[in-house]
Coordinates of C-alpha atoms in Angstrom, one line a residue:
M1 CA 110.6 105.4 46.1
K2 CA 108.1 103.4 48.9
K3 CA 110.5 102.6 51.7
R4 CA 110.0 99.2 53.9
T5 CA 109.8 100.1 57.5
Y6 CA 108.3 97.3 59.5
I7 CA 110.4 97.2 62.9
I8 CA 112.2 94.1 62.3
A9 CA 115.7 92.6 63.0
A10 CA 117.1 93.4 59.6
F11 CA 118.1 97.1 60.0
T12 CA 120.8 99.0 57.8
G13 CA 123.5 100.3 59.8
I14 CA 124.5 103.8 59.5
S15 CA 128.1 105.3 60.4
L16 CA 128.0 108.8 61.2
F17 CA 131.4 110.5 60.4
A18 CA 133.3 114.0 59.1
T19 CA 136.5 113.6 57.0
S20 CA 139.1 116.4 56.4
C21 CA 140.5 114.9 53.5
N22 CA 140.2 116.9 50.2
Q23 CA 141.2 114.4 47.8
D24 CA 137.9 113.2 45.8
F25 CA 138.5 109.5 46.1
L26 CA 139.3 109.7 49.9
E27 CA 135.8 112.0 50.1
T28 CA 134.0 109.0 48.5
L29 CA 131.8 107.3 51.0
P30 CA 131.6 103.5 51.3
K31 CA 127.7 102.5 50.4
T32 CA 126.9 101.2 53.7
E33 CA 127.6 104.5 55.3
F34 CA 126.4 108.1 55.6
S35 CA 128.0 111.2 56.7
E36 CA 126.4 113.1 59.3
T37 CA 125.4 115.9 56.9
A38 CA 123.8 113.5 54.4
V39 CA 121.8 111.6 57.3
W40 CA 120.3 114.9 58.5
S41 CA 119.4 116.0 55.0
D42 CA 117.5 112.8 54.3
P43 CA 114.3 112.0 56.1
A44 CA 114.7 108.5 54.7
L45 CA 118.0 108.2 56.3
V46 CA 116.5 109.6 59.5
E47 CA 114.0 106.8 59.8
T48 CA 116.8 104.2 59.3
F49 CA 118.7 105.9 62.2
I50 CA 115.5 105.8 64.4
N51 CA 115.1 101.9 63.2
Q52 CA 118.3 101.2 64.7
I53 CA 117.2 102.6 68.0
Y54 CA 114.1 100.3 68.0
F55 CA 117.1 97.2 66.8
R56 CA 118.7 98.0 70.2
L57 CA 115.2 97.3 72.5
D58 CA 116.0 94.7 75.0
E59 CA 113.8 91.4 73.7
P60 CA 115.0 87.7 74.0
L61 CA 114.3 85.9 70.9
T62 CA 116.9 87.2 68.4
D63 CA 119.8 85.3 71.0
G64 CA 117.5 82.6 72.3
R65 CA 117.9 83.4 76.1
M66 CA 115.5 84.6 78.5
K67 CA 114.9 86.2 81.8
A68 CA 112.9 83.2 83.0
N69 CA 116.2 81.3 83.4
I70 CA 117.1 84.1 86.3
V71 CA 113.9 84.0 88.1
D72 CA 111.5 81.0 89.2
E73 CA 110.2 80.1 85.6
A74 CA 113.0 78.3 83.4
H75 CA 116.5 76.3 84.2
Y76 CA 119.0 77.0 81.6
R77 CA 121.0 74.1 80.6
G78 CA 124.5 76.0 81.2
N79 CA 123.5 76.8 84.6
A80 CA 126.2 78.5 86.5
P81 CA 125.7 81.8 86.1
S82 CA 122.0 81.6 86.4
L83 CA 122.5 79.9 89.9
N84 CA 124.8 82.3 90.9
F85 CA 122.3 84.8 90.2
K86 CA 119.9 83.3 91.5
N87 CA 121.7 83.1 95.1
G88 CA 122.8 86.6 94.9
I89 CA 126.3 85.8 93.9
I90 CA 126.7 89.6 92.5
T91 CA 129.0 92.4 93.0
A92 CA 130.1 95.2 91.0
D93 CA 132.4 93.6 89.2
N94 CA 130.5 90.9 88.2
I95 CA 126.8 90.1 87.4
P96 CA 126.6 86.9 86.4
A97 CA 124.0 85.9 83.4
Y98 CA 124.1 89.4 82.4
G99 CA 124.7 88.5 78.7
F100 CA 122.2 85.6 78.3
S101 CA 119.4 87.1 79.9
R102 CA 119.0 89.4 77.3
M103 CA 119.7 92.4 79.9
R104 CA 121.5 95.7 77.9
S105 CA 124.0 97.2 80.0
W106 CA 124.3 100.4 81.5
A107 CA 126.9 101.6 78.7
D108 CA 124.9 100.3 76.0
L109 CA 121.5 101.9 77.4
Y110 CA 123.3 105.0 77.6
K111 CA 124.9 104.3 74.3
T112 CA 121.2 104.1 72.5
I113 CA 119.9 106.8 74.8
R114 CA 122.4 109.2 73.1
F115 CA 121.0 108.4 69.7
C116 CA 117.7 109.6 71.1
N117 CA 119.6 113.0 72.1
L118 CA 121.3 113.3 69.0
F119 CA 118.0 112.9 66.8
F120 CA 116.5 115.6 69.0
S121 CA 119.6 117.7 68.5
K122 CA 119.1 117.6 65.0
V123 CA 115.4 117.5 64.0
E124 CA 115.2 120.9 63.4
E125 CA 117.8 120.8 60.3
V126 CA 115.6 117.8 58.7
P127 CA 113.4 118.4 55.7
F128 CA 110.5 116.8 56.6
S129 CA 107.4 116.3 54.1
D130 CA 104.1 118.3 55.7
A131 CA 102.2 115.3 53.9
L132 CA 99.9 113.2 56.6
V133 CA 100.2 110.0 57.0
D134 CA 97.8 108.3 59.4
G135 CA 97.2 111.6 60.5
K136 CA 100.7 112.5 61.4
T137 CA 103.7 114.1 59.7
E138 CA 106.4 112.8 59.2
K139 CA 108.2 115.4 61.8
E140 CA 105.3 114.6 64.2
R141 CA 105.6 110.6 63.7
M142 CA 109.7 110.6 64.3
T143 CA 109.9 112.9 66.9
G144 CA 107.4 111.3 68.9
E145 CA 108.8 107.8 68.1
A146 CA 112.1 109.3 69.6
H147 CA 110.0 110.2 72.9
F148 CA 108.7 107.1 73.1
L149 CA 112.3 105.1 72.9
R150 CA 113.9 107.4 75.2
A151 CA 111.3 106.8 77.6
Y152 CA 111.7 102.8 76.9
L153 CA 115.4 102.7 77.6
Y154 CA 115.1 104.7 80.8
H155 CA 112.1 102.5 81.9
F156 CA 114.9 99.4 81.4
L157 CA 117.3 101.5 83.8
T158 CA 114.9 102.7 86.4
S159 CA 113.7 99.2 87.0
T160 CA 117.1 97.6 87.1
Y161 CA 119.1 100.3 89.1
G162 CA 116.3 102.5 90.6
G163 CA 117.2 106.5 89.9
V164 CA 119.7 107.2 87.1
P165 CA 121.3 110.2 85.7
L166 CA 118.9 111.5 83.3
I167 CA 120.8 112.7 80.0
T168 CA 119.0 114.7 77.5
D169 CA 122.2 115.8 75.4
A170 CA 124.0 114.4 73.0
Y171 CA 127.4 114.1 74.4
E172 CA 130.7 115.2 72.6
L173 CA 133.8 114.3 73.0
G174 CA 135.1 117.2 74.4
D175 CA 132.3 117.6 77.0
E176 CA 131.8 117.1 80.7
F177 CA 130.7 113.2 81.0
K178 CA 130.0 112.8 85.0
A179 CA 126.5 113.2 86.0
A180 CA 125.0 112.4 89.3
R181 CA 121.6 110.1 89.9
N182 CA 118.6 111.4 89.5
T183 CA 116.3 110.3 92.2
Y184 CA 113.9 107.6 91.4
A185 CA 111.1 110.1 91.6
E186 CA 112.6 112.4 89.0
C187 CA 113.3 109.5 86.7
V188 CA 109.6 108.2 87.0
G189 CA 108.4 111.8 86.2
F190 CA 110.7 112.0 83.4
I191 CA 109.6 108.8 81.9
A192 CA 106.1 109.6 82.3
A193 CA 106.6 113.1 80.7
E194 CA 108.2 111.5 77.7
C195 CA 105.5 109.2 76.9
D196 CA 102.7 111.7 77.5
K197 CA 104.9 113.9 74.7
A198 CA 105.0 110.6 72.7
A199 CA 101.4 110.1 72.7
A200 CA 100.4 113.7 71.7
L201 CA 102.6 113.0 68.7
L202 CA 102.1 109.2 67.6
P203 CA 99.5 108.1 65.3
E204 CA 96.5 105.6 67.2
A205 CA 97.3 103.0 64.8
H206 CA 99.5 102.9 61.9
S207 CA 99.1 101.5 58.0
G208 CA 101.1 99.7 55.5
D209 CA 104.6 99.6 56.0
N210 CA 104.8 101.4 59.4
L211 CA 102.9 99.0 61.6
G212 CA 105.1 98.0 64.3
R213 CA 106.2 101.1 65.2
A214 CA 105.3 103.0 68.3
T215 CA 102.0 104.5 68.7
K216 CA 100.0 106.4 70.9
G217 CA 98.6 103.6 72.4
A218 CA 102.1 102.0 72.9
A219 CA 103.2 105.6 75.0
L220 CA 100.2 105.6 77.2
A221 CA 100.5 101.9 77.7
L222 CA 104.3 102.6 78.7
K223 CA 103.4 105.4 80.9
A224 CA 101.0 102.7 82.9
R225 CA 103.8 100.1 83.2
V226 CA 106.1 102.4 84.6
L227 CA 103.1 104.4 86.9
L228 CA 102.6 101.0 88.2
Y229 CA 105.9 99.9 88.8
A230 CA 106.6 103.5 90.6
A231 CA 103.4 102.5 93.0
S232 CA 104.8 98.9 94.0
D233 CA 106.0 97.8 97.5
L234 CA 109.8 97.9 96.5
Y235 CA 109.9 101.7 95.6
N236 CA 107.4 102.5 98.7
T237 CA 108.5 100.6 101.5
D238 CA 111.7 100.7 103.7
V239 CA 113.6 97.5 102.1
F240 CA 117.0 99.0 102.8
P241 CA 116.5 100.7 106.3
S242 CA 120.3 101.3 106.7
Y243 CA 120.7 103.0 102.8
E244 CA 121.7 106.5 103.3
H245 CA 120.3 107.4 99.8
P246 CA 116.7 106.1 100.0
E247 CA 115.7 108.8 97.3
L248 CA 117.8 106.5 94.7
I249 CA 115.7 103.7 94.9
G250 CA 112.4 104.5 95.7
Y251 CA 109.7 107.4 97.2
T252 CA 110.5 109.1 100.6
D253 CA 107.0 110.6 100.4
G254 CA 103.8 108.8 102.2
N255 CA 101.6 109.5 98.9
R256 CA 101.5 105.9 97.7
A257 CA 97.9 105.9 97.2
A258 CA 98.1 108.7 94.5
R259 CA 100.4 106.9 92.9
W260 CA 98.1 104.0 92.5
Q261 CA 95.3 106.1 91.2
A262 CA 97.8 107.5 88.5
A263 CA 98.7 104.3 87.4
K264 CA 94.9 103.0 87.5
N265 CA 94.2 105.9 85.5
A266 CA 97.0 105.8 83.0
A267 CA 95.7 102.1 82.2
K268 CA 92.2 103.2 81.7
D269 CA 93.9 105.8 79.0
V270 CA 94.9 103.0 77.3
I271 CA 91.4 100.9 77.5
D272 CA 89.7 104.1 76.8
L273 CA 91.2 104.3 73.5
N274 CA 89.3 101.4 71.8
Q275 CA 92.2 100.5 69.8
Y276 CA 92.5 97.2 71.3
S277 CA 90.8 94.3 72.8
L278 CA 91.7 90.3 73.8
F279 CA 92.4 88.0 70.8
R280 CA 89.4 85.7 70.8
A281 CA 88.1 87.2 74.2
N282 CA 84.9 85.0 73.8
P283 CA 85.9 81.2 72.9
S284 CA 82.6 79.3 71.9
P285 CA 81.9 75.6 73.2
A286 CA 83.4 74.5 70.1
D287 CA 86.6 76.4 70.0
S288 CA 90.0 74.9 71.7
V289 CA 91.0 77.5 74.0
A290 CA 94.9 76.2 74.1
Q291 CA 95.0 76.5 70.7
N292 CA 93.5 80.2 70.7
Y293 CA 96.0 81.1 73.2
V294 CA 98.7 79.3 70.7
D295 CA 97.4 81.3 67.7
L296 CA 98.0 84.8 69.6
F297 CA 101.6 84.4 69.7
M298 CA 102.0 82.3 66.6
S299 CA 100.0 85.2 64.5
R300 CA 102.1 87.7 62.7
H301 CA 100.0 90.7 63.9
N302 CA 96.3 90.9 66.1
E303 CA 94.2 93.0 67.8
E304 CA 95.7 92.7 71.1
D305 CA 99.2 93.9 70.2
I306 CA 100.4 97.3 71.3
F307 CA 103.9 97.0 71.0
V308 CA 105.8 94.2 69.2
K309 CA 108.4 93.7 66.9
F310 CA 108.6 91.6 63.5
F311 CA 111.5 89.7 62.4
T312 CA 112.6 87.6 58.8
V313 CA 114.5 84.9 58.3
P314 CA 117.7 86.6 57.6
M315 CA 117.8 87.9 61.0
G316 CA 115.4 85.8 62.5
Q317 CA 115.5 84.2 66.1
R318 CA 117.6 81.7 67.5
F319 CA 115.1 81.1 70.1
G320 CA 113.8 78.1 68.4
L321 CA 117.1 76.4 68.1
Y322 CA 117.8 77.1 71.6
T323 CA 114.7 76.1 73.1
S324 CA 113.6 73.1 71.2
P325 CA 113.7 69.6 73.0
N326 CA 116.7 68.1 72.0
G327 CA 114.8 65.1 70.2
Y328 CA 114.3 67.6 67.7
H329 CA 118.1 68.9 67.6
G330 CA 117.1 71.9 69.7
W331 CA 119.3 73.3 72.7
G332 CA 116.9 72.7 75.7
A333 CA 117.3 76.2 76.7
N334 CA 114.4 78.3 78.6
A335 CA 113.5 74.9 80.1
P336 CA 110.3 75.5 82.2
I337 CA 110.7 74.6 86.1
G338 CA 108.5 72.9 88.2
N339 CA 107.8 75.6 90.1
V340 CA 105.7 77.3 87.5
V341 CA 104.0 73.9 86.1
D342 CA 102.7 73.7 89.8
D343 CA 101.2 77.3 89.7
F344 CA 98.9 76.6 86.6
E345 CA 95.6 75.7 87.9
M346 CA 93.0 72.8 87.1
A347 CA 90.3 73.4 84.4
D348 CA 87.8 73.8 87.0
G349 CA 90.0 77.0 88.1
T350 CA 90.9 75.2 91.2
K351 CA 94.7 75.1 92.5
F352 CA 97.0 72.0 91.6
D353 CA 97.6 70.4 94.5
W354 CA 100.2 67.3 94.7
T355 CA 98.5 66.0 98.0
N356 CA 95.6 65.5 96.0
P357 CA 95.8 61.5 94.9
D358 CA 93.9 62.5 91.6
H359 CA 96.0 65.4 90.8
A360 CA 99.5 63.6 91.9
A361 CA 98.5 60.4 89.9
Q362 CA 98.2 62.2 86.7
P363 CA 99.5 66.1 87.2
Y364 CA 99.0 67.0 83.6
K365 CA 95.6 65.9 82.8
N366 CA 92.5 68.3 83.0
R367 CA 94.9 71.9 84.1
E368 CA 93.9 75.0 82.2
P369 CA 93.9 75.6 78.5
R370 CA 97.2 77.8 79.2
F371 CA 99.0 75.1 80.3
Y372 CA 99.1 72.8 77.0
A373 CA 100.0 76.0 75.4
T374 CA 103.0 77.2 77.3
I375 CA 104.6 73.9 78.4
L376 CA 105.8 70.9 76.7
Y377 CA 105.4 68.1 79.1
N378 CA 106.2 64.3 78.9
E379 CA 103.7 62.8 76.5
A380 CA 102.7 66.3 75.0
P381 CA 101.8 66.1 71.3
W382 CA 104.1 68.5 69.5
R383 CA 105.4 68.8 66.0
E384 CA 106.5 65.9 63.5
R385 CA 110.0 64.4 64.5
P386 CA 113.3 64.9 62.2
D387 CA 113.8 61.8 60.1
D388 CA 116.4 60.5 62.3
V389 CA 114.2 60.3 65.0
K390 CA 111.0 59.1 63.9
G391 CA 112.1 55.6 64.5
M392 CA 112.9 56.2 68.2
D393 CA 109.7 57.9 69.0
P394 CA 106.7 55.9 67.2
L395 CA 103.8 57.9 69.0
N396 CA 105.3 61.3 67.9
K397 CA 105.2 62.9 71.8
I398 CA 107.5 64.5 73.8
Q399 CA 109.7 62.0 75.7
T400 CA 111.2 63.5 79.2
G401 CA 110.5 60.0 81.1
R402 CA 112.5 56.9 81.6
W403 CA 111.4 53.5 80.9
Q404 CA 112.1 50.5 83.4
R405 CA 112.7 47.4 81.7
W406 CA 113.6 43.9 82.3
D407 CA 116.7 42.6 80.7
N408 CA 116.1 38.7 80.4
A409 CA 119.8 38.0 79.3
T410 CA 121.6 40.1 82.3
N411 CA 118.4 39.0 84.4
S412 CA 118.4 42.3 85.7
M413 CA 116.4 45.9 85.3
V414 CA 117.5 48.7 83.0
E415 CA 116.4 52.3 82.0
E416 CA 115.8 53.2 78.9
F417 CA 115.7 57.3 78.4
G418 CA 113.6 59.3 76.2
V419 CA 114.7 61.0 73.5
D420 CA 113.9 64.6 75.1
T421 CA 116.1 63.9 78.4
R422 CA 119.5 64.3 79.3
K423 CA 120.1 60.9 78.5
S424 CA 118.9 61.3 75.1
P425 CA 120.3 59.0 72.5
I426 CA 120.4 62.2 69.9
E427 CA 122.3 64.7 71.9
D428 CA 123.1 64.1 75.6
W429 CA 124.2 67.2 76.5
N430 CA 121.3 69.8 75.3
G431 CA 118.4 68.3 77.0
S432 CA 116.4 69.9 79.9
Y433 CA 116.9 69.0 83.3
T434 CA 113.7 69.6 84.3
G435 CA 111.2 67.1 82.5
Y436 CA 109.9 70.5 80.5
Y437 CA 110.3 72.4 77.4
L438 CA 108.9 75.7 76.9
R439 CA 106.0 75.3 73.9
K440 CA 105.4 79.3 74.0
Y441 CA 106.6 81.3 71.2
L442 CA 107.8 78.2 69.4
D443 CA 106.8 78.0 65.7
P444 CA 106.0 74.3 65.5
N445 CA 105.9 74.8 61.4
N446 CA 109.9 76.0 61.8
D447 CA 112.6 73.4 61.4
A448 CA 114.7 75.6 63.9
Q449 CA 117.2 72.9 63.6
Y450 CA 118.1 75.0 60.1
V451 CA 115.7 77.9 59.8
R452 CA 115.5 81.0 62.3
Q453 CA 112.0 81.3 63.3
T454 CA 110.1 84.8 62.9
V455 CA 107.8 84.7 65.4
T456 CA 106.5 87.9 66.6
W457 CA 107.8 89.4 69.9
R458 CA 105.4 91.3 72.1
F459 CA 107.1 93.9 74.1
I460 CA 103.7 95.0 75.4
R461 CA 99.8 93.5 74.7
Y462 CA 96.6 94.5 75.8
T463 CA 96.3 91.9 79.0
E464 CA 99.1 93.3 80.4
V465 CA 97.1 96.8 80.4
L466 CA 94.2 95.0 81.6
L467 CA 96.3 93.3 84.8
N468 CA 97.9 96.6 85.3
Y469 CA 94.4 98.0 85.8
A470 CA 93.3 95.5 88.0
E471 CA 96.3 95.6 90.3
A472 CA 95.9 99.2 90.6
C473 CA 92.2 98.3 91.4
I474 CA 93.0 96.1 94.0
E475 CA 95.6 98.1 95.9
L476 CA 92.7 100.8 96.1
G477 CA 90.4 98.9 97.7
E478 CA 88.4 98.3 94.3
D479 CA 87.8 94.6 93.8
A480 CA 84.7 94.4 92.1
E481 CA 86.3 96.5 89.4
A482 CA 89.1 94.3 89.7
R483 CA 87.7 91.1 89.3
A484 CA 85.4 92.2 86.7
T485 CA 88.6 93.1 84.7
I486 CA 90.6 89.8 85.7
N487 CA 87.6 87.7 85.2
S488 CA 87.8 88.8 81.3
V489 CA 91.4 87.4 80.6
R490 CA 90.3 84.3 82.6
K491 CA 87.3 84.0 80.4
R492 CA 89.3 83.7 77.4
A493 CA 91.6 81.4 79.1
G494 CA 88.1 79.3 79.5
L495 CA 88.6 79.5 83.3
P496 CA 85.9 80.9 85.9
G497 CA 85.8 83.8 87.0
L498 CA 87.1 84.9 90.5
T499 CA 85.1 85.8 93.6
E500 CA 87.9 86.5 96.0
S501 CA 88.4 89.9 97.7
G502 CA 91.1 91.4 99.9
E503 CA 94.7 89.5 100.2
A504 CA 93.0 86.5 98.7
L505 CA 92.1 88.5 95.5
K506 CA 95.6 90.0 95.4
E507 CA 96.9 86.5 95.9
R508 CA 94.6 85.0 93.1
Y509 CA 95.5 88.2 90.7
R510 CA 99.6 87.7 91.1
N511 CA 99.1 84.0 90.1
E512 CA 96.9 84.9 87.1
R513 CA 99.6 87.5 86.1
R514 CA 102.1 84.9 86.4
I515 CA 100.7 82.2 84.3
E516 CA 98.9 84.6 81.9
L517 CA 102.6 86.4 81.4
A518 CA 104.7 83.6 81.8
F519 CA 108.0 83.6 79.6
E520 CA 107.2 87.7 78.6
D521 CA 110.2 88.8 80.7
H522 CA 107.7 90.4 83.3
R523 CA 108.3 87.7 86.0
F524 CA 112.0 89.4 86.5
Y525 CA 110.4 92.7 87.5
D526 CA 107.2 91.3 89.3
I527 CA 109.4 89.6 91.9
R528 CA 111.6 92.8 92.7
R529 CA 108.2 95.3 92.6
W530 CA 106.9 93.0 94.7
A531 CA 109.5 92.4 97.1
I532 CA 109.0 88.8 97.2
G533 CA 112.5 87.3 96.2
P534 CA 112.8 84.9 99.5
E535 CA 109.4 83.3 98.5
A536 CA 109.6 83.4 94.9
L537 CA 113.6 82.3 94.4
D538 CA 113.4 79.2 97.5
V539 CA 113.9 76.3 95.3
T540 CA 113.8 75.2 91.8
T541 CA 111.7 71.9 91.5
V542 CA 112.3 69.5 88.5
A543 CA 110.3 66.8 87.4
D544 CA 110.9 63.0 87.7
I545 CA 109.2 60.8 85.0
V546 CA 109.5 57.0 85.5
Y547 CA 107.7 54.1 83.5
E548 CA 107.8 51.7 86.5
L549 CA 109.1 48.3 86.1
N550 CA 106.0 46.0 87.3
P551 CA 106.4 42.9 89.6
D552 CA 105.7 40.6 86.5
H553 CA 108.9 42.3 84.7
T554 CA 106.4 44.3 82.5
T555 CA 106.8 48.0 82.1
A556 CA 103.9 50.5 83.3
T557 CA 102.1 52.0 80.8
V558 CA 101.4 55.3 82.8
P559 CA 104.5 57.0 84.3
T560 CA 104.8 57.7 88.0
I561 CA 105.2 61.8 88.1
T562 CA 106.8 63.5 91.0
H563 CA 108.5 66.9 91.7
K564 CA 111.8 67.2 93.8
V565 CA 113.7 69.7 94.6
F566 CA 117.1 70.2 92.0
E567 CA 118.3 73.5 93.4
T568 CA 118.3 75.6 96.6
H569 CA 119.0 79.2 96.3
T570 CA 119.7 81.8 99.1
W571 CA 118.0 85.2 98.2
Q572 CA 119.9 88.0 99.1
D573 CA 117.8 91.6 99.0
K574 CA 120.5 93.2 97.3
A575 CA 119.4 91.7 94.2
Y576 CA 116.4 94.0 94.1
F577 CA 118.9 96.4 92.2
L578 CA 121.5 95.9 90.2
P579 CA 125.0 96.9 90.8
I580 CA 126.5 99.9 89.0
L581 CA 129.3 98.1 87.3
R582 CA 133.0 99.3 89.0
D583 CA 134.0 100.5 85.4
E584 CA 131.1 103.1 85.5
M585 CA 131.3 104.1 89.0
N586 CA 135.5 104.6 88.1
K587 CA 134.4 106.7 85.1
N588 CA 132.4 108.9 87.1
D589 CA 133.1 109.6 90.5
L590 CA 129.6 111.4 91.1
L591 CA 127.6 108.2 91.1
I592 CA 126.4 106.5 94.3
Q593 CA 126.3 102.7 94.3
N594 CA 123.2 101.0 95.1
P595 CA 122.9 99.0 98.7
D596 CA 125.0 96.7 99.6
Y597 CA 127.6 96.7 96.7
N598 CA 130.7 97.4 97.4

């Protein structure tokens, strides 16, 4: 019977257990559970076992809240934990915002790694078919997936904690659970080797119902990301000079150029597969480049996808509900802050500047196309309002401003607030504090108030690989190659190419990465690996949008817009690595804590 194996958020759970009861009625298993013997004797059940590992990978759309809220991209309306995180109020007993920023815990990640290890301990028992599908047998493909998934899980751990214990056995209750942390270098080497093993076993592309599973390209792209991180500043400079175990949080040798070369080579291996290309890479003059960019994320699958996660409505995403403006009965989470809005360039590729009178007078005019595809700003068109809001918004545009009006009855000014503000007549507790809402990843054809959206989440897309390659080239002094690669991304975005070199090129590259990969959960790691915490998490700015009262008591039709400081932050370097929670330290006295945590 044909199996449906899309990697979606509706996987069947498997319960592996043994029973010593002999009575027939006690030996009858519930239809939702399978014995361990049954699972490893049926390739279809083994595949479902692997599916649940996919399901447990980190992604923000199911819950609806993103890592953007704990960096310089977004503000969450229930913000106290996010603010504490940004201020470094992090201890071995409490990591604020940990749960709602889609950060899988140490324990949960190791639990999932155990599933991979269990597969490897049982794989030789499974009666796989020798038939080839997409050029690989069932055993090759599933083994490759398990290697890839284990690599991805360890990537989460090392990117968050530095070196961690490398566990490759499926521990049983009688085993010794204590294990020391491996060095950061050992962890990177292990993950890269896992990616190589996966790449050798996986097909270059899946067909039919296997679409969405890991491929050779996914394994190589993950390797490229891991090696890029490993070559970055945090792991190669002395950020914590008094820490007694530097080998746990970075490299202790000076061979950094070789690491950049390895990162470049790994990214080039993905490019040379010729399996991927930029989505609508060469827009025509008649194209709406902003719409092209919207379509990139609204499409179910496209030529840029390397590793993605599909969804169905029954187990779809709360992201639409969490993120939509409150004038659509959304909850206003993941609200972009002024900092990231300011970093979107002008349409001609120059920097936006509040000291430029033309920019300041109309800050949302003539911005680059990705701005309009990423940010919902005041007076931005989006989707039709719900029936109960239509009369309050006759222009059918986002309203995050306030109108000053003259009240003849009281002979005084009154303020009327837009339906998407914190003082909305719709829901005055759900609105954004920032004056902005996120457009990216929001399906305009989905009524998120009632229906969960099913937008594909892109763990790895080809643009990231190109940017990874360009970054390695910059660090190796290969500016021409870096510019050519970055400019291919900018061409798709409707922007002129870069011409800078050296440090200026690095600065432009970093901003390009910030904008192109905005709200895709990269910024959290980029801030850390570049060791730019104090600059990135300095203040949070928000928009103040006022349709001012004129001297003749009429109201201006064009608002005055300014960005003002909303929150100030005090960065603490310890936040470059998260602490191993005390519960884990108490379980395993071989563990060594990360720097500056007691």
